Coordinates of C-alpha atoms and ligand atoms in Angstrom, one line a residue:
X228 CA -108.7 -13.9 25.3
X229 CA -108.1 -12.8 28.7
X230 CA -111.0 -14.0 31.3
X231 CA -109.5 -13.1 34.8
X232 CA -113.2 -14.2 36.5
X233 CA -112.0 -16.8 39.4
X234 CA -112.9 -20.4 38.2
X235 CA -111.8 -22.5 41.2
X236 CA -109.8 -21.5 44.3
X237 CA -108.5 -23.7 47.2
X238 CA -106.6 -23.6 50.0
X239 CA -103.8 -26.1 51.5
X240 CA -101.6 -27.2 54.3
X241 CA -98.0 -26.7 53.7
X242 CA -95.0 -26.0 55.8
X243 CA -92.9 -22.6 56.7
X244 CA -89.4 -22.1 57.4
X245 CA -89.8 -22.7 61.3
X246 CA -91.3 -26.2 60.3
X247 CA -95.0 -24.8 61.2
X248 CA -97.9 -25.7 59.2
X249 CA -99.1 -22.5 57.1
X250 CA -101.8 -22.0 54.8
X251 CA -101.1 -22.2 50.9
X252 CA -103.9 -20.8 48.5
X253 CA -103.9 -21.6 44.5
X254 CA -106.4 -19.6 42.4
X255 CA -107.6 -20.5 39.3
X256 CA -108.8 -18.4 36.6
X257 CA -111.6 -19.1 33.8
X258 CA -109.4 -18.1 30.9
X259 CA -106.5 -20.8 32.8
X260 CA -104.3 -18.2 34.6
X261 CA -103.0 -19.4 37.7
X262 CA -101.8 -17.9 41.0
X263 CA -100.4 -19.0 44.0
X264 CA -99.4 -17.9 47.8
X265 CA -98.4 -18.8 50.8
X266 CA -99.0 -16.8 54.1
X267 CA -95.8 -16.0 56.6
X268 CA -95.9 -15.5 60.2
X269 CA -94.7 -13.2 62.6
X270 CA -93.2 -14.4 66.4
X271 CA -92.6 -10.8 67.5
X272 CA -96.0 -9.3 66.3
X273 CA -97.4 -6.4 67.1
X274 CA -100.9 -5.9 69.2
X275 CA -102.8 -4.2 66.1
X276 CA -102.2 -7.4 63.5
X277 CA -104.3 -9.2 61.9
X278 CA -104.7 -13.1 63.5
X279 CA -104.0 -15.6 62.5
X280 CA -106.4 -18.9 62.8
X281 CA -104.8 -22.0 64.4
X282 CA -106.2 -25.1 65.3
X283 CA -105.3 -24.7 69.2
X284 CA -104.9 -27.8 71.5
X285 CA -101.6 -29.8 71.6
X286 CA -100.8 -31.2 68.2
X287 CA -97.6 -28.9 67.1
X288 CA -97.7 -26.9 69.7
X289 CA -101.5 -25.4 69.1
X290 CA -99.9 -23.8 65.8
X291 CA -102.1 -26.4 63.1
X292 CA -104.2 -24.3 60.3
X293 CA -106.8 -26.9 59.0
X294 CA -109.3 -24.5 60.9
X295 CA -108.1 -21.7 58.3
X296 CA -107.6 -24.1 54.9
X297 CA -111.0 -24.8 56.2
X298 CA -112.1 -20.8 56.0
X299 CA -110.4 -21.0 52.4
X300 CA -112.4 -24.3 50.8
X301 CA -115.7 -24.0 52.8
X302 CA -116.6 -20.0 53.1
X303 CA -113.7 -18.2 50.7
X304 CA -114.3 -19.9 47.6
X305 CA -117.5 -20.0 47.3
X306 CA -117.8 -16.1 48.1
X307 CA -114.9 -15.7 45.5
X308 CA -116.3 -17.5 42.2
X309 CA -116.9 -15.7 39.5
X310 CA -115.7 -12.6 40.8
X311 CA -113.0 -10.5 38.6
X312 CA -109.5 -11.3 40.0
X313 CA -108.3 -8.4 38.1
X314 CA -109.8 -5.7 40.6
X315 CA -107.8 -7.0 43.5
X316 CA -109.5 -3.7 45.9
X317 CA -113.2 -5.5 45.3
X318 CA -111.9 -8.9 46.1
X319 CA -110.0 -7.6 49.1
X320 CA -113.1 -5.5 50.3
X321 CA -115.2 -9.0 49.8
X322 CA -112.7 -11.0 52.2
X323 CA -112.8 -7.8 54.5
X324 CA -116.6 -7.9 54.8
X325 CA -117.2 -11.8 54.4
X326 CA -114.5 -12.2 57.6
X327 CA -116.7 -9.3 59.5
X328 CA -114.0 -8.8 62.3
X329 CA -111.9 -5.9 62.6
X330 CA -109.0 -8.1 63.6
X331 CA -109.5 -10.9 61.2
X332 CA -109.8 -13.9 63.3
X333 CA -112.8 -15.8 62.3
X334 CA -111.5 -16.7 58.8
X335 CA -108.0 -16.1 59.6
X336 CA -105.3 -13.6 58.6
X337 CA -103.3 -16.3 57.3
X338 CA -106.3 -17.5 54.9
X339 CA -107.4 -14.3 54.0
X340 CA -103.6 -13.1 52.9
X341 CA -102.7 -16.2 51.5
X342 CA -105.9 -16.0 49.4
X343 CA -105.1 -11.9 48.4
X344 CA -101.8 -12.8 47.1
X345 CA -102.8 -15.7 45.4
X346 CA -105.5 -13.8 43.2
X347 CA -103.2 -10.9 42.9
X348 CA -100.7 -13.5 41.1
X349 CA -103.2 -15.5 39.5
X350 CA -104.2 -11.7 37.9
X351 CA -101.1 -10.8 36.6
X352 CA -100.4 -14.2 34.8
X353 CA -103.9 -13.5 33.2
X354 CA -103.2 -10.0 31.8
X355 CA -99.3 -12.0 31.1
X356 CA -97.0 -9.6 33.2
X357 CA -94.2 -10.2 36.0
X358 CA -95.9 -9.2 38.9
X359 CA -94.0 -6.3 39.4
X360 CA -94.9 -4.8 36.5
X361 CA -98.7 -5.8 36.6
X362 CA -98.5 -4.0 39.6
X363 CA -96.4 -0.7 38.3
X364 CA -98.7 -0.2 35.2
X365 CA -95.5 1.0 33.6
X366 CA -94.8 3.9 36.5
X367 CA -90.8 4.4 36.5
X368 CA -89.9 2.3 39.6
X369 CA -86.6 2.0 41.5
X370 CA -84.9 -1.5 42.3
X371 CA -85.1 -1.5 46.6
X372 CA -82.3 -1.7 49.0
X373 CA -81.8 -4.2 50.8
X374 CA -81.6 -4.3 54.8
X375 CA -80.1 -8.0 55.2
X376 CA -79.8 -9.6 58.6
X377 CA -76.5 -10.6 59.9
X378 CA -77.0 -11.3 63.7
X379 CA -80.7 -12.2 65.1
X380 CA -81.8 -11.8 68.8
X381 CA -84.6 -10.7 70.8
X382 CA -87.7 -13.4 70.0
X383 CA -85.6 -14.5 67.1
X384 CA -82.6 -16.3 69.0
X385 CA -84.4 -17.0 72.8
X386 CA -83.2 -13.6 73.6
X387 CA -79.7 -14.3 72.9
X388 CA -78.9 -10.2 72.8
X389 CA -82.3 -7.9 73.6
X390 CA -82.1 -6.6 69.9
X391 CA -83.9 -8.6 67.3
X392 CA -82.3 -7.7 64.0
X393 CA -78.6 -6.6 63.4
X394 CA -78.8 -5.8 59.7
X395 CA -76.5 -4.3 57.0
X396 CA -77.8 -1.8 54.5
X397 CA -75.4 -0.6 51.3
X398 CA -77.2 3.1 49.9
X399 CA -73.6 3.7 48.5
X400 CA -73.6 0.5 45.8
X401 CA -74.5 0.9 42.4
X402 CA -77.0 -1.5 42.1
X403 CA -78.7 -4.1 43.7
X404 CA -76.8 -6.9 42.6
X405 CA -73.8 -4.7 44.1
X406 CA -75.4 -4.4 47.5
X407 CA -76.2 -8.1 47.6
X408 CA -72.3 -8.7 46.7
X409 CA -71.0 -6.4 49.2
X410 CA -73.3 -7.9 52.1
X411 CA -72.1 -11.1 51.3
X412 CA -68.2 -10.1 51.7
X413 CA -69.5 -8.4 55.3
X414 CA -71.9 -11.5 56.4
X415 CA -68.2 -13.6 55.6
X416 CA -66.3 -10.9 57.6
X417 CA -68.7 -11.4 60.7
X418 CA -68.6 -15.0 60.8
X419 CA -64.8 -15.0 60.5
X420 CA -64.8 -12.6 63.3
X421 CA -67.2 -14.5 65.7
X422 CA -65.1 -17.9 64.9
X423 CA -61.7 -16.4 65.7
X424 CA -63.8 -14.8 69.3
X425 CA -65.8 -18.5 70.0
X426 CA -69.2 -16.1 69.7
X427 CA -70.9 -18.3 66.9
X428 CA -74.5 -19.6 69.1
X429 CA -76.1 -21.2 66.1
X430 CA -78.6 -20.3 63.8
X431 CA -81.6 -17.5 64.4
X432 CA -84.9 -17.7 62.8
X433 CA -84.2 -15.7 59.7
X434 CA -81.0 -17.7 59.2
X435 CA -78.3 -14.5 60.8
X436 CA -75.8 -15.8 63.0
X437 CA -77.4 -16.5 67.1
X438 CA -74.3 -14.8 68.0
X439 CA -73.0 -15.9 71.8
X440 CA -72.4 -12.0 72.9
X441 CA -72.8 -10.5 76.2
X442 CA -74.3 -7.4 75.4
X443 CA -76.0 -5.4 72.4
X444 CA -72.7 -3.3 71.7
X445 CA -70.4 -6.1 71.3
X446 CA -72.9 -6.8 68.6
X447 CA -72.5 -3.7 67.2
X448 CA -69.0 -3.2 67.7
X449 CA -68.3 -6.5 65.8
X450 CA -70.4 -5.8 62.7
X451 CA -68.9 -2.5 62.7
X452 CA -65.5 -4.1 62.4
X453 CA -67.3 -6.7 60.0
X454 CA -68.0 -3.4 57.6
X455 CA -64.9 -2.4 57.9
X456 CA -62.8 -6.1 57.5
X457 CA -64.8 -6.8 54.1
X458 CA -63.3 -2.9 52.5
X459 CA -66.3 -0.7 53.1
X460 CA -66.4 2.6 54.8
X461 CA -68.8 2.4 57.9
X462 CA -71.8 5.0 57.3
X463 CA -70.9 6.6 53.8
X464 CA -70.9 3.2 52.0
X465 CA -72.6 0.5 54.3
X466 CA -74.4 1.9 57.6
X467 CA -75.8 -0.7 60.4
X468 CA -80.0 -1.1 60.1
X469 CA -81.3 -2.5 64.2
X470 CA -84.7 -3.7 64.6
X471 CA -84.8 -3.0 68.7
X472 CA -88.5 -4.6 68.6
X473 CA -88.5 -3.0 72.2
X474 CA -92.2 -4.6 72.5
X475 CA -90.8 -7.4 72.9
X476 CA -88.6 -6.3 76.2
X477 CA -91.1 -3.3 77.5
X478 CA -94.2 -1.9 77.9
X479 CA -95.9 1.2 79.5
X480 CA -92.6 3.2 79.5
X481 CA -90.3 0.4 81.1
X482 CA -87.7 -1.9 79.5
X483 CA -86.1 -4.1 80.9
X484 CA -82.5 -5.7 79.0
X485 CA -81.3 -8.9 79.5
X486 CA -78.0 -8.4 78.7
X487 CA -77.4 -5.6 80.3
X488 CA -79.5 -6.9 83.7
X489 CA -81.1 -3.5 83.6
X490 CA -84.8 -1.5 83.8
X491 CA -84.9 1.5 81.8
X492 CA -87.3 4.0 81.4
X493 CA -88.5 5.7 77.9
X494 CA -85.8 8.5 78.6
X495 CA -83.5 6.0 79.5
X496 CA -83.5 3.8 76.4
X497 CA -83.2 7.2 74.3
X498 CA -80.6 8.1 75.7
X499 CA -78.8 4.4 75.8
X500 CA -79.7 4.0 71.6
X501 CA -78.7 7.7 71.1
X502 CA -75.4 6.8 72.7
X503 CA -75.8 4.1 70.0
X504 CA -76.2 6.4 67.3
X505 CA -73.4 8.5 67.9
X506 CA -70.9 5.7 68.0
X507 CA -71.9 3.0 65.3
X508 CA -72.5 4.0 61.4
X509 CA -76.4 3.2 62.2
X510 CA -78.4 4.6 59.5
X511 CA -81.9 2.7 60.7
X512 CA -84.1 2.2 63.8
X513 CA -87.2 0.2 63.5
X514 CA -89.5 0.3 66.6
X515 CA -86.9 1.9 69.2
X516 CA -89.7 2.4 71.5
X517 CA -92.7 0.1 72.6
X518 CA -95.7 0.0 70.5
X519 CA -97.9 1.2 73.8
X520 CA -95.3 4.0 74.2
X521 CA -96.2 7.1 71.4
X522 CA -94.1 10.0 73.2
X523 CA -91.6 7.9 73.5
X524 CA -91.2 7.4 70.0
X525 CA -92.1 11.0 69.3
X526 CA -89.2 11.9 71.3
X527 CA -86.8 9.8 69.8
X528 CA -88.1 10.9 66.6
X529 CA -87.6 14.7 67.3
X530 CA -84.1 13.9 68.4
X531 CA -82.8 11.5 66.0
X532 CA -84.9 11.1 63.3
X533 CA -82.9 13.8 60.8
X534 CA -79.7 11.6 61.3
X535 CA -81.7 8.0 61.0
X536 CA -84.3 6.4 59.4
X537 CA -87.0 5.8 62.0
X538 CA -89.1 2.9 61.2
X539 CA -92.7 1.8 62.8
X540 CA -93.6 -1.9 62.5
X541 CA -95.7 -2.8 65.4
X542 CA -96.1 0.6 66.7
X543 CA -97.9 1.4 62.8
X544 CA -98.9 -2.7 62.3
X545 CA -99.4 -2.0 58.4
X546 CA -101.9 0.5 59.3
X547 CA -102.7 3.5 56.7
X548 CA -104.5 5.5 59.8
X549 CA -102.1 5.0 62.0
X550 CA -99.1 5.6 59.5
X551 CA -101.3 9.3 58.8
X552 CA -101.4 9.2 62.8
X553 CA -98.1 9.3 63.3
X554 CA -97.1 11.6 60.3
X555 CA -99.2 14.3 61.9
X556 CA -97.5 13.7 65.5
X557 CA -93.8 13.3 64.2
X558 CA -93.7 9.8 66.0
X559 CA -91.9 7.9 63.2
X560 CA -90.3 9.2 59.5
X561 CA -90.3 5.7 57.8
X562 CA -93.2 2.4 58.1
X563 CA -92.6 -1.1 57.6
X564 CA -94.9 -2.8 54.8
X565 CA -96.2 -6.3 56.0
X566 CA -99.3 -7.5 53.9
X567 CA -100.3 -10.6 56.6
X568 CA -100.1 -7.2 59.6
X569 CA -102.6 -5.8 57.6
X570 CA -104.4 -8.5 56.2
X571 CA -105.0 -8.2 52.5
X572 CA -102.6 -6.7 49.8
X573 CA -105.3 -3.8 49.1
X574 CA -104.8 -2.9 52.6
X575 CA -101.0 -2.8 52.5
X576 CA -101.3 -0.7 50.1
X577 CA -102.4 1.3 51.5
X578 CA -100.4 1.8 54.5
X579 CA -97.7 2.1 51.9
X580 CA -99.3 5.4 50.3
X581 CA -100.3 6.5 53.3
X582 CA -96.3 6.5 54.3
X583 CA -95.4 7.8 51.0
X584 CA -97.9 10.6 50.6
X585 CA -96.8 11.9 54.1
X586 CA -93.4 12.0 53.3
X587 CA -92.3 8.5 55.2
X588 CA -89.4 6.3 53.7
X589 CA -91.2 3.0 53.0
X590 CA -89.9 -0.8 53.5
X591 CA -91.4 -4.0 52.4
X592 CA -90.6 -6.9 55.0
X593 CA -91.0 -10.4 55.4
X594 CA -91.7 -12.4 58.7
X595 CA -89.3 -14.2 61.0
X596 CA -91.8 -17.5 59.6
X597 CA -91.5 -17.5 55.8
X598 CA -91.3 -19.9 52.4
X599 CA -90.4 -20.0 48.6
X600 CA -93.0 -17.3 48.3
X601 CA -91.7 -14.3 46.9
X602 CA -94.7 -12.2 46.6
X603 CA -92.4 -9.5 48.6
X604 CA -90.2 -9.2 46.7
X605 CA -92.3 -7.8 43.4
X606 CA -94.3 -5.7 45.8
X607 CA -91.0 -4.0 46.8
X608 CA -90.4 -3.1 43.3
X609 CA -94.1 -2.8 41.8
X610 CA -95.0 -0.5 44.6
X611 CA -91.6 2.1 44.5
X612 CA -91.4 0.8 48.0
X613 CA -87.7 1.9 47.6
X614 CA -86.2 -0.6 50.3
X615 CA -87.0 -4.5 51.1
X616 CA -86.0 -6.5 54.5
X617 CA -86.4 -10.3 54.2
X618 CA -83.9 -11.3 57.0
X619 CA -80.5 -12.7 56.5
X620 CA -78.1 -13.5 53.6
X621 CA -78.8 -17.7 53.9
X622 CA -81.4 -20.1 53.7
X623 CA -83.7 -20.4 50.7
X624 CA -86.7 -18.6 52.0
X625 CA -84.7 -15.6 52.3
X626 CA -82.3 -16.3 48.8
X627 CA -85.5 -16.8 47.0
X628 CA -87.0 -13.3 47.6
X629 CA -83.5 -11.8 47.1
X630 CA -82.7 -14.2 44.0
X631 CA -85.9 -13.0 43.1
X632 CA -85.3 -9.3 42.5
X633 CA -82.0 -10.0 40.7
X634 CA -84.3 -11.2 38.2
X635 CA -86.5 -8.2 38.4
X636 CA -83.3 -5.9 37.8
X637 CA -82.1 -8.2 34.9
X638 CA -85.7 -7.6 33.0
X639 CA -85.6 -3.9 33.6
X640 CA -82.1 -3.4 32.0
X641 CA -80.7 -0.7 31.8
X642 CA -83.6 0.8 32.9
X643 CA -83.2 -0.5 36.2
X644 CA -82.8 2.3 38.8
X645 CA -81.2 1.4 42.1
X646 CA -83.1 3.3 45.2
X647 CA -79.8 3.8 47.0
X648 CA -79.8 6.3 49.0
X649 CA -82.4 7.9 47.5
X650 CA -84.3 5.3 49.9
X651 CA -84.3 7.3 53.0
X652 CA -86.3 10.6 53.8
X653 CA -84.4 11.8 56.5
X654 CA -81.2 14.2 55.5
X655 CA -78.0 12.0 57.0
X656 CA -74.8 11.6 56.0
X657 CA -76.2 11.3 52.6
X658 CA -76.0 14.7 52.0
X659 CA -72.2 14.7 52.2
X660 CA -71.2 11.2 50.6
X661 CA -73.6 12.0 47.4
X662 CA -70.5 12.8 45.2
X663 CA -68.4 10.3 46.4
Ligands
2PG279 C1 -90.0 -7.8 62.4 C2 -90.2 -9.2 61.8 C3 -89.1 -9.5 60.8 P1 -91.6 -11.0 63.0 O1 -90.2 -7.7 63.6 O2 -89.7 -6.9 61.7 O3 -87.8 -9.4 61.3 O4 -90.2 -10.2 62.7 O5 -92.0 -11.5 61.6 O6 -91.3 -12.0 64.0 O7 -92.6 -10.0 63.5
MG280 MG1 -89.9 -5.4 63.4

């Protein structure tokens, strides 16, 4: 007999991938279902987020969360027994309301996540479903594609190159298992060609090479030549996904690139990533423009956004109002799906419908700071999100969210339906590589 009212929840200290503390929930349900999650962090986050709660003062750099396991054991779980874990929009609405902020901070964003993905689990192993599916209901849902990091920059790498994410995406593979395969063969390529140039700086945060370039196009130009050293054709098999995270280097209407030791205005950097566009196989933008700069990225949109996918992530911060926002304006064609930006998986939600009822391509993403958690992962495919980013192709916190859905496409057989290209809203090159 299934009981999914919440017996017992608590919260603890454990550690991310950057070697923070993070906060770790476990809920624990009367008929003995169990669920467990751990909240990710951001580094280059947008102004609209939800906050985290940190402990402040010296002790790892002010970055500490016993204030927010605090929020969990003291004030959370109290409010949360006996409530039904299986109507995840009442227990989200209860965190919403007990917090009383609008940008989460007196409980925490991280407690208050890590506590709506741990009931959300602990639900689906009480009514005995995969995640994914308790989260489908059965719904035909596609298998995502994956945008997979090969270089890092911007806040990722100390600013190594001004853009923060040089990813590869494969629309043209036949499955997902496929486009893991091929990215593998181009993440070899790159590193082969960054030995044989001295370029290899390290390791960035989400495990992509901290390449040693001096500028943003020799990053392009390399993992063009990557694409093309593993066997793939640039654009109509594998194109080239770029975070710019152009926060991060601008606001009101100015950038200013380190690389490049130069300001730019909003027209400027159009111009300079339209450039970009017309040379490279780039097939996605995320955040091209500052998340304070709206015309800019309604420009940018107008321009480029029927040849590439044109993602907000801090300009839409998980935000179903401001994903219907920028709909209505034409300032983006594709939102990025982060359930700690918006604070509880109810919420996330639905930014996510938002996107898809307006027409918007939709991605599921991790943070730069992550763990074994691989809540992401079944939301990608639960939701239909149609596409995933969880950083690069190494390191266990990534493997384990891409490790993850290969299990997911195992279970759904051959029922399993890669998204492909079928991913993307805009019209692109797709429309002439379909029969190929
Ligand atoms: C982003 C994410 C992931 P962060 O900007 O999309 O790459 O970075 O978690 O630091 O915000
Ligand atoms: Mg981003």
């Amino acid at each position: 007999m299934t009981d999914a009212r919440i017996a017992k929840l608590y919260g603890r200290r454990v550690w991310d991938s950057r070697g923070r503390p993070t906060v770790e929930v476990e809920a624990h349900l009367a008929d003995g279902a169990v669920g467990r999650a751990i909240a990710p962090a951001g580094a280059s986050t947008g102004q609209g987020e939800a906050l985290d709660l940190r402990d402040g003062g010296s002790r790892f750099g002010g970055l500490d969360v016993h204030r927010a396991v605090s929020s969990v054991n003291t004030e959370i779980a109290p409010a949360l027994k006996e409530q039904d874990a299986a109507d995840q929009e009442f227990i989200d609405q209860l965190l919403v309301n007990l917090d009383g902020t609008s940008d989460r901070s007196r409980l925490g964003g991280n407690a208050i996540v890590a506590t709506s993905m741990a009931v959300l689990h602990a639900a689906a192993a009480s009514a005995d479903k995969p995640l994914w599916l308790h989260l489908s209901g059965g719904r035909p849902v596609r298998i995502p594609l994956p945008e997979i990091q090969i270089f890092g920059g911007g806040a990722h790498a100390d600013r190594r190159v001004d853009v923060q994410d040089f990813m590869v995406v494969c629309p043209a593979a036949g499955s997902f298992s496929e486009a893991l395969d091929w990215t593998a063969e181009i993440y070899r390529a790159a590193g082969s060609l960054m030995r044989k140039a001295g370029k290899t700086g390290g390791v960035a945060d989400e495990g992509g090479f901290w390449p040693a370039f001096d500028s943003n196009e020799e990053a392009l130009e390399t993992l063009t030549l990557a694409i093309e050293n593993a066997g793939f054709a640039p654009s109509a098999q594998v194109g080239i996904s770029l975070d710019i995270a152009a926060s991060q280097f601008g606001s009101a209407g100015k950038y200013r690139l380190a690389l490049d030791d130069s300001a730019l205005d909003t027209g400027a950097l159009i111009e300079m990533l339209g450039r970009w566009i017309e040379t490279y196989p780039i097939l996605s933008i995320e955040d091209p423009l500052g998340e304070d700069d709206p015309e800019g990225m309604i420009e940018f949109t107008r321009r480029y956004g029927d040849r590439c996918q044109v993602i907000g992530d801090d300009f839409l911060v998980t935000n179903a109002k401001r994903v219907q926002a920028a709909a209505a304006d034409g300032a983006a064609n594709a939102v990025l799906i982060k359930p700690n930006q918006a604070g509880t998986v109810t919420e996330a939600l639905a930014a996510l419908r938002a996107g898809q009822e307006a027409g918007f391509a939709t991605i599921v993403s991790a943070r730069s700071g992550e763990s074994e958690d691989v809540t992401i992962a079944h939301l990608s495919v639960g939701w239909d999100a149609g596409q995933l980013k969880v950083g690069s192709f190494t390191r266990s916190e990534r493997m384990a969210k891409w490790n993850e859905v290969l299990r997911i496409e195992e279970a759904l057989g051959n029922s399993a339906e890669f998204s492909g290209w079928s991913a993307f809203t805009f019209a692109g090159p797709k429309a002439s590589t379909d029969a190929s």
